[in-house]
Each structure stands twice: as C-alpha cells, then as structure tokens.
PDB file of C-alpha atoms in Angstrom:
ATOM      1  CA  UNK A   1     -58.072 -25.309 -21.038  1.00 92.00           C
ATOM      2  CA  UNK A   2     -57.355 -21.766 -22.768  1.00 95.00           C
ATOM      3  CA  UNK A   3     -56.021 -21.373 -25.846  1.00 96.00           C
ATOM      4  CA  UNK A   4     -53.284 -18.496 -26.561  1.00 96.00           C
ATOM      5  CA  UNK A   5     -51.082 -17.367 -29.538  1.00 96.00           C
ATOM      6  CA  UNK A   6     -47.373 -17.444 -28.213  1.00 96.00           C
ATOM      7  CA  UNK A   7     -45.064 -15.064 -28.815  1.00 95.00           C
ATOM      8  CA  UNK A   8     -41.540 -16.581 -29.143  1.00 95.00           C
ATOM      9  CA  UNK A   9     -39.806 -13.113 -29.130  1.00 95.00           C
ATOM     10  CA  UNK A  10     -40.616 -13.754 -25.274  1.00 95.00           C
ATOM     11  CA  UNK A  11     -37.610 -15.774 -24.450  1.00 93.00           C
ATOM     12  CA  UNK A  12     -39.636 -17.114 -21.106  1.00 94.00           C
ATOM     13  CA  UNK A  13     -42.605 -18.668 -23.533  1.00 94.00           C
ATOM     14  CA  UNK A  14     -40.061 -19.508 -26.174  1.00 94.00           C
ATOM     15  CA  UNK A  15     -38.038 -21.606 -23.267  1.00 93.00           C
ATOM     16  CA  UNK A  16     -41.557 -23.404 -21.991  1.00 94.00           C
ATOM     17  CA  UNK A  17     -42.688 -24.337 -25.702  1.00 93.00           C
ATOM     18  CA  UNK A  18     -39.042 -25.891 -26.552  1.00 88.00           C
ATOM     19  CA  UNK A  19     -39.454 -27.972 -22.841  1.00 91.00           C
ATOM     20  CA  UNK A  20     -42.786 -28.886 -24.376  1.00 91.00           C
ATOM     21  CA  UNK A  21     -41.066 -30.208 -27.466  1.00 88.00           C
ATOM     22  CA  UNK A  22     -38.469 -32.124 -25.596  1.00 83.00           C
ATOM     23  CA  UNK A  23     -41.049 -34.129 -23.623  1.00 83.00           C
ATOM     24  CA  UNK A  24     -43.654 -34.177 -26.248  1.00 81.00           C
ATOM     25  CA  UNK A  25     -41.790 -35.230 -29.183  1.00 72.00           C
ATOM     26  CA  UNK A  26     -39.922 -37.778 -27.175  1.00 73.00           C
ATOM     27  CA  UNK A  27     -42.846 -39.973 -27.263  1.00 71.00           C
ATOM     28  CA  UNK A  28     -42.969 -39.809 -31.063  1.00 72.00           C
ATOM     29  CA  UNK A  29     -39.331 -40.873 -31.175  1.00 68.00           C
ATOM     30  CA  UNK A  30     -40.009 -43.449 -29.255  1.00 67.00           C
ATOM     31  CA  UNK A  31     -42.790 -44.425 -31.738  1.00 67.00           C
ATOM     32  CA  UNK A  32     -41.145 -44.209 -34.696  1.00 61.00           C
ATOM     33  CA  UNK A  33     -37.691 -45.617 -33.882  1.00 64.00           C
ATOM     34  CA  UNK A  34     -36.098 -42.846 -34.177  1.00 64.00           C
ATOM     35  CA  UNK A  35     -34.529 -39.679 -32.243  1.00 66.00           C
ATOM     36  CA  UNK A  36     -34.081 -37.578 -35.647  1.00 67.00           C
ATOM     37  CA  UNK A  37     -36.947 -35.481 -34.847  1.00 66.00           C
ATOM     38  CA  UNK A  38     -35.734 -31.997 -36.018  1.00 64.00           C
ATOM     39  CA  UNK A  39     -38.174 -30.464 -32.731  1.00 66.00           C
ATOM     40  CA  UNK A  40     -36.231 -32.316 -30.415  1.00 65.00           C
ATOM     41  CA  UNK A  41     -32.824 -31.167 -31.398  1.00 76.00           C
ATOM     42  CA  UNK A  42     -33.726 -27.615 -32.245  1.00 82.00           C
ATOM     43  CA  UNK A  43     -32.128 -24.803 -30.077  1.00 87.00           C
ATOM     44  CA  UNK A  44     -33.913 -21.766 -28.933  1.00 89.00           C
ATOM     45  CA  UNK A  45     -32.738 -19.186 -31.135  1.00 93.00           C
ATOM     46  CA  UNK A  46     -33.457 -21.769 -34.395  1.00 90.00           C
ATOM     47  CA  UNK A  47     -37.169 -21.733 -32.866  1.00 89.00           C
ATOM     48  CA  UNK A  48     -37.862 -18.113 -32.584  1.00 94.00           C
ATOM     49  CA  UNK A  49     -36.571 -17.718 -35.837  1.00 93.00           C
ATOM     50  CA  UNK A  50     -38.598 -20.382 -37.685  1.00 93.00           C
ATOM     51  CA  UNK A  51     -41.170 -18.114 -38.518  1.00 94.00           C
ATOM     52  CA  UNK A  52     -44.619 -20.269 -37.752  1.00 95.00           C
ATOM     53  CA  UNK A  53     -47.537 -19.275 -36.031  1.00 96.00           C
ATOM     54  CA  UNK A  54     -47.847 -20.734 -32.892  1.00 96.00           C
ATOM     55  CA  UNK A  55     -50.992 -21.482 -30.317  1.00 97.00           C
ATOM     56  CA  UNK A  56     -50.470 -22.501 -26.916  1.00 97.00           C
ATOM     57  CA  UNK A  57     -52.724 -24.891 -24.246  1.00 97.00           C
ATOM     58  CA  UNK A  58     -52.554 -23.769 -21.129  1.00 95.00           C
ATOM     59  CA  UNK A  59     -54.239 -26.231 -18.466  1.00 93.00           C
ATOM     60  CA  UNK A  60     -53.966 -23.912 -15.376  1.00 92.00           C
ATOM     61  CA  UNK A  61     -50.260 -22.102 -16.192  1.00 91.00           C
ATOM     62  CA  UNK A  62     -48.482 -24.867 -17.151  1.00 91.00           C
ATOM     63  CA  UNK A  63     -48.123 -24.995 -21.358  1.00 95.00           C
ATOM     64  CA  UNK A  64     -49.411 -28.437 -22.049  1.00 95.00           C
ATOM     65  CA  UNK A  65     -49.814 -28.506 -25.403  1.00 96.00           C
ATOM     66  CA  UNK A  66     -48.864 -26.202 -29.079  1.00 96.00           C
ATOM     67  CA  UNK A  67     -49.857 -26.239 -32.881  1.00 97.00           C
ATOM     68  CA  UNK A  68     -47.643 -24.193 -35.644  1.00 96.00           C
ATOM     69  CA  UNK A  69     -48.354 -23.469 -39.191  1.00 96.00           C
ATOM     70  CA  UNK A  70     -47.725 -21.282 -41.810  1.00 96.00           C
ATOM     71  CA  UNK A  71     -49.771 -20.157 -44.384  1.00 94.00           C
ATOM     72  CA  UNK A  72     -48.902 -20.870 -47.971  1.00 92.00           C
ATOM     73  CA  UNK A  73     -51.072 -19.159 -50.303  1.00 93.00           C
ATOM     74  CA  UNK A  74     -54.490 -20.845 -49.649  1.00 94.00           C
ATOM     75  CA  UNK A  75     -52.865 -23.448 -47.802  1.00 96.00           C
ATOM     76  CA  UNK A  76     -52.718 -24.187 -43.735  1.00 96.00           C
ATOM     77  CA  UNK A  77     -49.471 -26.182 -43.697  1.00 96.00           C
ATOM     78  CA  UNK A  78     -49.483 -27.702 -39.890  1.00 96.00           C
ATOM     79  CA  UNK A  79     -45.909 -27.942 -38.271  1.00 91.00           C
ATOM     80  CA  UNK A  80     -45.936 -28.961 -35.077  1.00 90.00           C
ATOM     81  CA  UNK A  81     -48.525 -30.484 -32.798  1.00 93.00           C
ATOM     82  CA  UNK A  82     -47.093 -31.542 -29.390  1.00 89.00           C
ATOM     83  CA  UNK A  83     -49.136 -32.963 -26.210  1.00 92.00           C
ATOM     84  CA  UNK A  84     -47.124 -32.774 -23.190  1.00 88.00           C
ATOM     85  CA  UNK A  85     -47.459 -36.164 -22.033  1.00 87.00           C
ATOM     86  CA  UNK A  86     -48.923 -35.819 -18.547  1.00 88.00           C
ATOM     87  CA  UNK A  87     -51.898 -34.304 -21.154  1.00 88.00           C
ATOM     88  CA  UNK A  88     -52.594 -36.727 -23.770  1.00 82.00           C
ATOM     89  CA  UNK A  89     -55.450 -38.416 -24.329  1.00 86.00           C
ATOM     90  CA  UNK A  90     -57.507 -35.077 -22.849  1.00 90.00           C
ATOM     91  CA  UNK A  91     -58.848 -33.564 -26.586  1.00 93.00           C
ATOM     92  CA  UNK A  92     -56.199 -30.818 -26.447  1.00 95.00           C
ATOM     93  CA  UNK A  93     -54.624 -32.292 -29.325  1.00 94.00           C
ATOM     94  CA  UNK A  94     -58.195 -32.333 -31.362  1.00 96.00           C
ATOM     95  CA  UNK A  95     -58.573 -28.685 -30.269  1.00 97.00           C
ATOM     96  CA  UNK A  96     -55.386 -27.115 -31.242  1.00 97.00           C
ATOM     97  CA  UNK A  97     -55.934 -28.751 -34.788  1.00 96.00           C
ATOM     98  CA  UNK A  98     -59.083 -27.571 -34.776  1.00 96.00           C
ATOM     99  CA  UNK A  99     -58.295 -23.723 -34.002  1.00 97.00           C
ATOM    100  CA  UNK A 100     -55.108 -24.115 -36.487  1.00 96.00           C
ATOM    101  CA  UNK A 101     -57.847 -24.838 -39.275  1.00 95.00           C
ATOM    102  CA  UNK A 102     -60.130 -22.385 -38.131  1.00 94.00           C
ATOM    103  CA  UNK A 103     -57.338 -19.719 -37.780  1.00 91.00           C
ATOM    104  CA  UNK A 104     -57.518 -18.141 -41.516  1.00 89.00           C
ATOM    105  CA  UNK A 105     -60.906 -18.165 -43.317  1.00 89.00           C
ATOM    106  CA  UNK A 106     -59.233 -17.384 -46.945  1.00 90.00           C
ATOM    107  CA  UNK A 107     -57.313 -20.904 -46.616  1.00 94.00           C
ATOM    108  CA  UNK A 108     -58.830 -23.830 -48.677  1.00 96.00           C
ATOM    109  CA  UNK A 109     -56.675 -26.608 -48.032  1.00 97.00           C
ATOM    110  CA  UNK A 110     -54.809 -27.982 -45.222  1.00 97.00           C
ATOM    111  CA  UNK A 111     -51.596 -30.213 -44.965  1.00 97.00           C
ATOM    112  CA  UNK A 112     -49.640 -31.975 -42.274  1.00 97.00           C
ATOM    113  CA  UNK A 113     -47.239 -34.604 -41.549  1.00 93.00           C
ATOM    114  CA  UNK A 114     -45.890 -37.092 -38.851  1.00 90.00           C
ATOM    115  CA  UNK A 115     -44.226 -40.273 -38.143  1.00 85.00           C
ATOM    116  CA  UNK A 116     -45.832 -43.151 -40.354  1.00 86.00           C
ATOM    117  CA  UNK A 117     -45.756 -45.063 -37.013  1.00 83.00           C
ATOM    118  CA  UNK A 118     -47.047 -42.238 -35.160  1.00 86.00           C
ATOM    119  CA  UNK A 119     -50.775 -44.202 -34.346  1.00 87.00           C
ATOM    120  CA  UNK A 120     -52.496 -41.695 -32.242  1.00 89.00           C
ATOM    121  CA  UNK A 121     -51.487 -38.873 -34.363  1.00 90.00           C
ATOM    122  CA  UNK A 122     -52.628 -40.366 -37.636  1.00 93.00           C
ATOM    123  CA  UNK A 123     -55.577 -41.657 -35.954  1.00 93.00           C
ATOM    124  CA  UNK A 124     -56.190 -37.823 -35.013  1.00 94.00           C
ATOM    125  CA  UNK A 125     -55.996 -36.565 -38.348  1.00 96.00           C
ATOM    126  CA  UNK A 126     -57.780 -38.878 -40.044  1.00 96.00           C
ATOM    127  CA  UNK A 127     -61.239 -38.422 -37.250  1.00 96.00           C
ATOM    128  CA  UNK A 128     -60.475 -34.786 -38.229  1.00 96.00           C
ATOM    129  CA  UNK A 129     -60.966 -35.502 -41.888  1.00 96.00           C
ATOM    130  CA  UNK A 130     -57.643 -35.343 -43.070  1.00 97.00           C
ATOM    131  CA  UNK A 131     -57.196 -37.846 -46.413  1.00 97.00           C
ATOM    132  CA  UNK A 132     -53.877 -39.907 -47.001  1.00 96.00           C
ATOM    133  CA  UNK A 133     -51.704 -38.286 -48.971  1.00 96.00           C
ATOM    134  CA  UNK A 134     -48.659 -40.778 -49.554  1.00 94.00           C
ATOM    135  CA  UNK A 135     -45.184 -41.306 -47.033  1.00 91.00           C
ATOM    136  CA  UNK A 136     -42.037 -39.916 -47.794  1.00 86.00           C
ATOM    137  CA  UNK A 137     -38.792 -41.106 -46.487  1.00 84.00           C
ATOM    138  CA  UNK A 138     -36.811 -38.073 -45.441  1.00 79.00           C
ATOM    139  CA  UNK A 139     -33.838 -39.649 -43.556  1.00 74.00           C
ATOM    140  CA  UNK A 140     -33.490 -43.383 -44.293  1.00 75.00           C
ATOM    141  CA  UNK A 141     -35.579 -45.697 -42.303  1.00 74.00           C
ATOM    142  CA  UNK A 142     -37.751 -42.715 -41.214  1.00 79.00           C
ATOM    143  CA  UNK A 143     -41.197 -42.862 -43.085  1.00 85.00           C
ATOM    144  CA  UNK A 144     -43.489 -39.629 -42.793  1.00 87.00           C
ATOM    145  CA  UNK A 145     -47.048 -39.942 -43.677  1.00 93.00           C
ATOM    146  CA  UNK A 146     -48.557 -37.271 -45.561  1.00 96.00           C
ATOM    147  CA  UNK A 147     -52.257 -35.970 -45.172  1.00 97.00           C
ATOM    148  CA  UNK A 148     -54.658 -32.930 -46.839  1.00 97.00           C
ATOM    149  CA  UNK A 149     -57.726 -31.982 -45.990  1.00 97.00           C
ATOM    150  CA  UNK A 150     -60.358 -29.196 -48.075  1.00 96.00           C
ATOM    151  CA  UNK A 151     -61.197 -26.659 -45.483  1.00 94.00           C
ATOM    152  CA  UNK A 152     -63.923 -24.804 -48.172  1.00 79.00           C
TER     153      UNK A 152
END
C-alpha cells in the first residue's frame, strides 16, 4: 500500500475518490439505516470544492481507500474515512488515520465523527485513542457519535 495526497483539481482522481465514496459509504448506510450520507450524494464539482485535505491508498493503482481533514486552528478535524470494500479489514483504514494525525505537528487535538451504529469505525477510533465525545442527531433518526483525541 502507498499513501498519496490527491489532488481533486485532477478531474480523473477527483472521479476515482467520489467512486470510492459511492461504494465505501454504502456500507455505512447500510449500517446506520440510513442513505442520508452527504458523501454519497455529493456531485463532483461540490467535492473539489469542499476544500479538505485529502490522502489516497493505493493498493497497486486502484484507489482503495481516502482520509480528509481540515485544520482548525490547533485542531485535526477528520472528514472522511472511506475503505473500498473489497479492502476492509486490511489496516488501511488504521493507516490513513494514522498519517491524517501525523500530517501537522502544530495540531493538539483531533476530532471526528460517524454513524453511532457505525461498529467497525468506532471500534477504529477508539483502538486509536480517540475518547467519546457525545452523539448528535443531525437529521432525525440519524445519531452521529462524536470523538477527540490530544495529539500533544
């Protein structure tokens, strides 16, 4: 596996990372109940323009996995973390969170969120030392669990 920042000016990477999505975040609707998963109905031009930092997982050529953030002050605020699902279950999910952390030294705190019913994602955050930080209930019926973690 080879980690790679991706450049979504490049429609052709843009295109792979939003197939990525589809399949990826399909399996989290399925998990939570739900198919309101703003990835899954986002169009390309809404995700070149959302402004996150993005690192790929190539296995081979094929994109099988991403992480976004932004920073927010001192703060690594984790968007996205998608497996494809052919790739789950193979630590690239553990290692994009990891690089995401390890991405800016001057951040002190990190924060993420994901489907309350999302098992194997909360299960990954909380092995990486992310703490509980509360649910909130964005759209009703959906409940998002909250996590931080002190990087320093």
């Amino acid at each position: 596996m080879k980690l790679v920042r991706l450049d979504l000016a490049d429609a052709a990477i843009a295109s792979q990372l939003l197939e990525l999505q589809s399949e990826g975040y399909a399996v989290e609707a399925d998990l939570v109940g739900s198919n309101e998963i703003p990835p899954l109905r986002e169009t390309l031009p809404e995700l070149q323009a959302c402004g996150e930092t993005f690192l790929g997982a190539l296995v081979g050529t094929v994109l099988a996995g991403a992480i976004s953030w932004k920073l927010d002050g001192d703060t690594i605020d984790l968007h996205r973390l998608v497996v494809h699902p052919a790739h789950c279950r193979k630590g690239i999910g553990v290692t994009l969170v990891r690089a995401a952390l390890a991405a800016d030294p001057s951040a002190r705190r990190a924060i993420v969120q994901t489907g309350a019913a999302n098992a194997p994602a909360t299960a990954l955050y909380l092995q990486e030392g992310f703490e509980p930080a509360g649910e909130i209930e964005p759209v009703p019926g959906i409940r998002v669990a909250c996590f931080t973690k002190l990087l320093r």
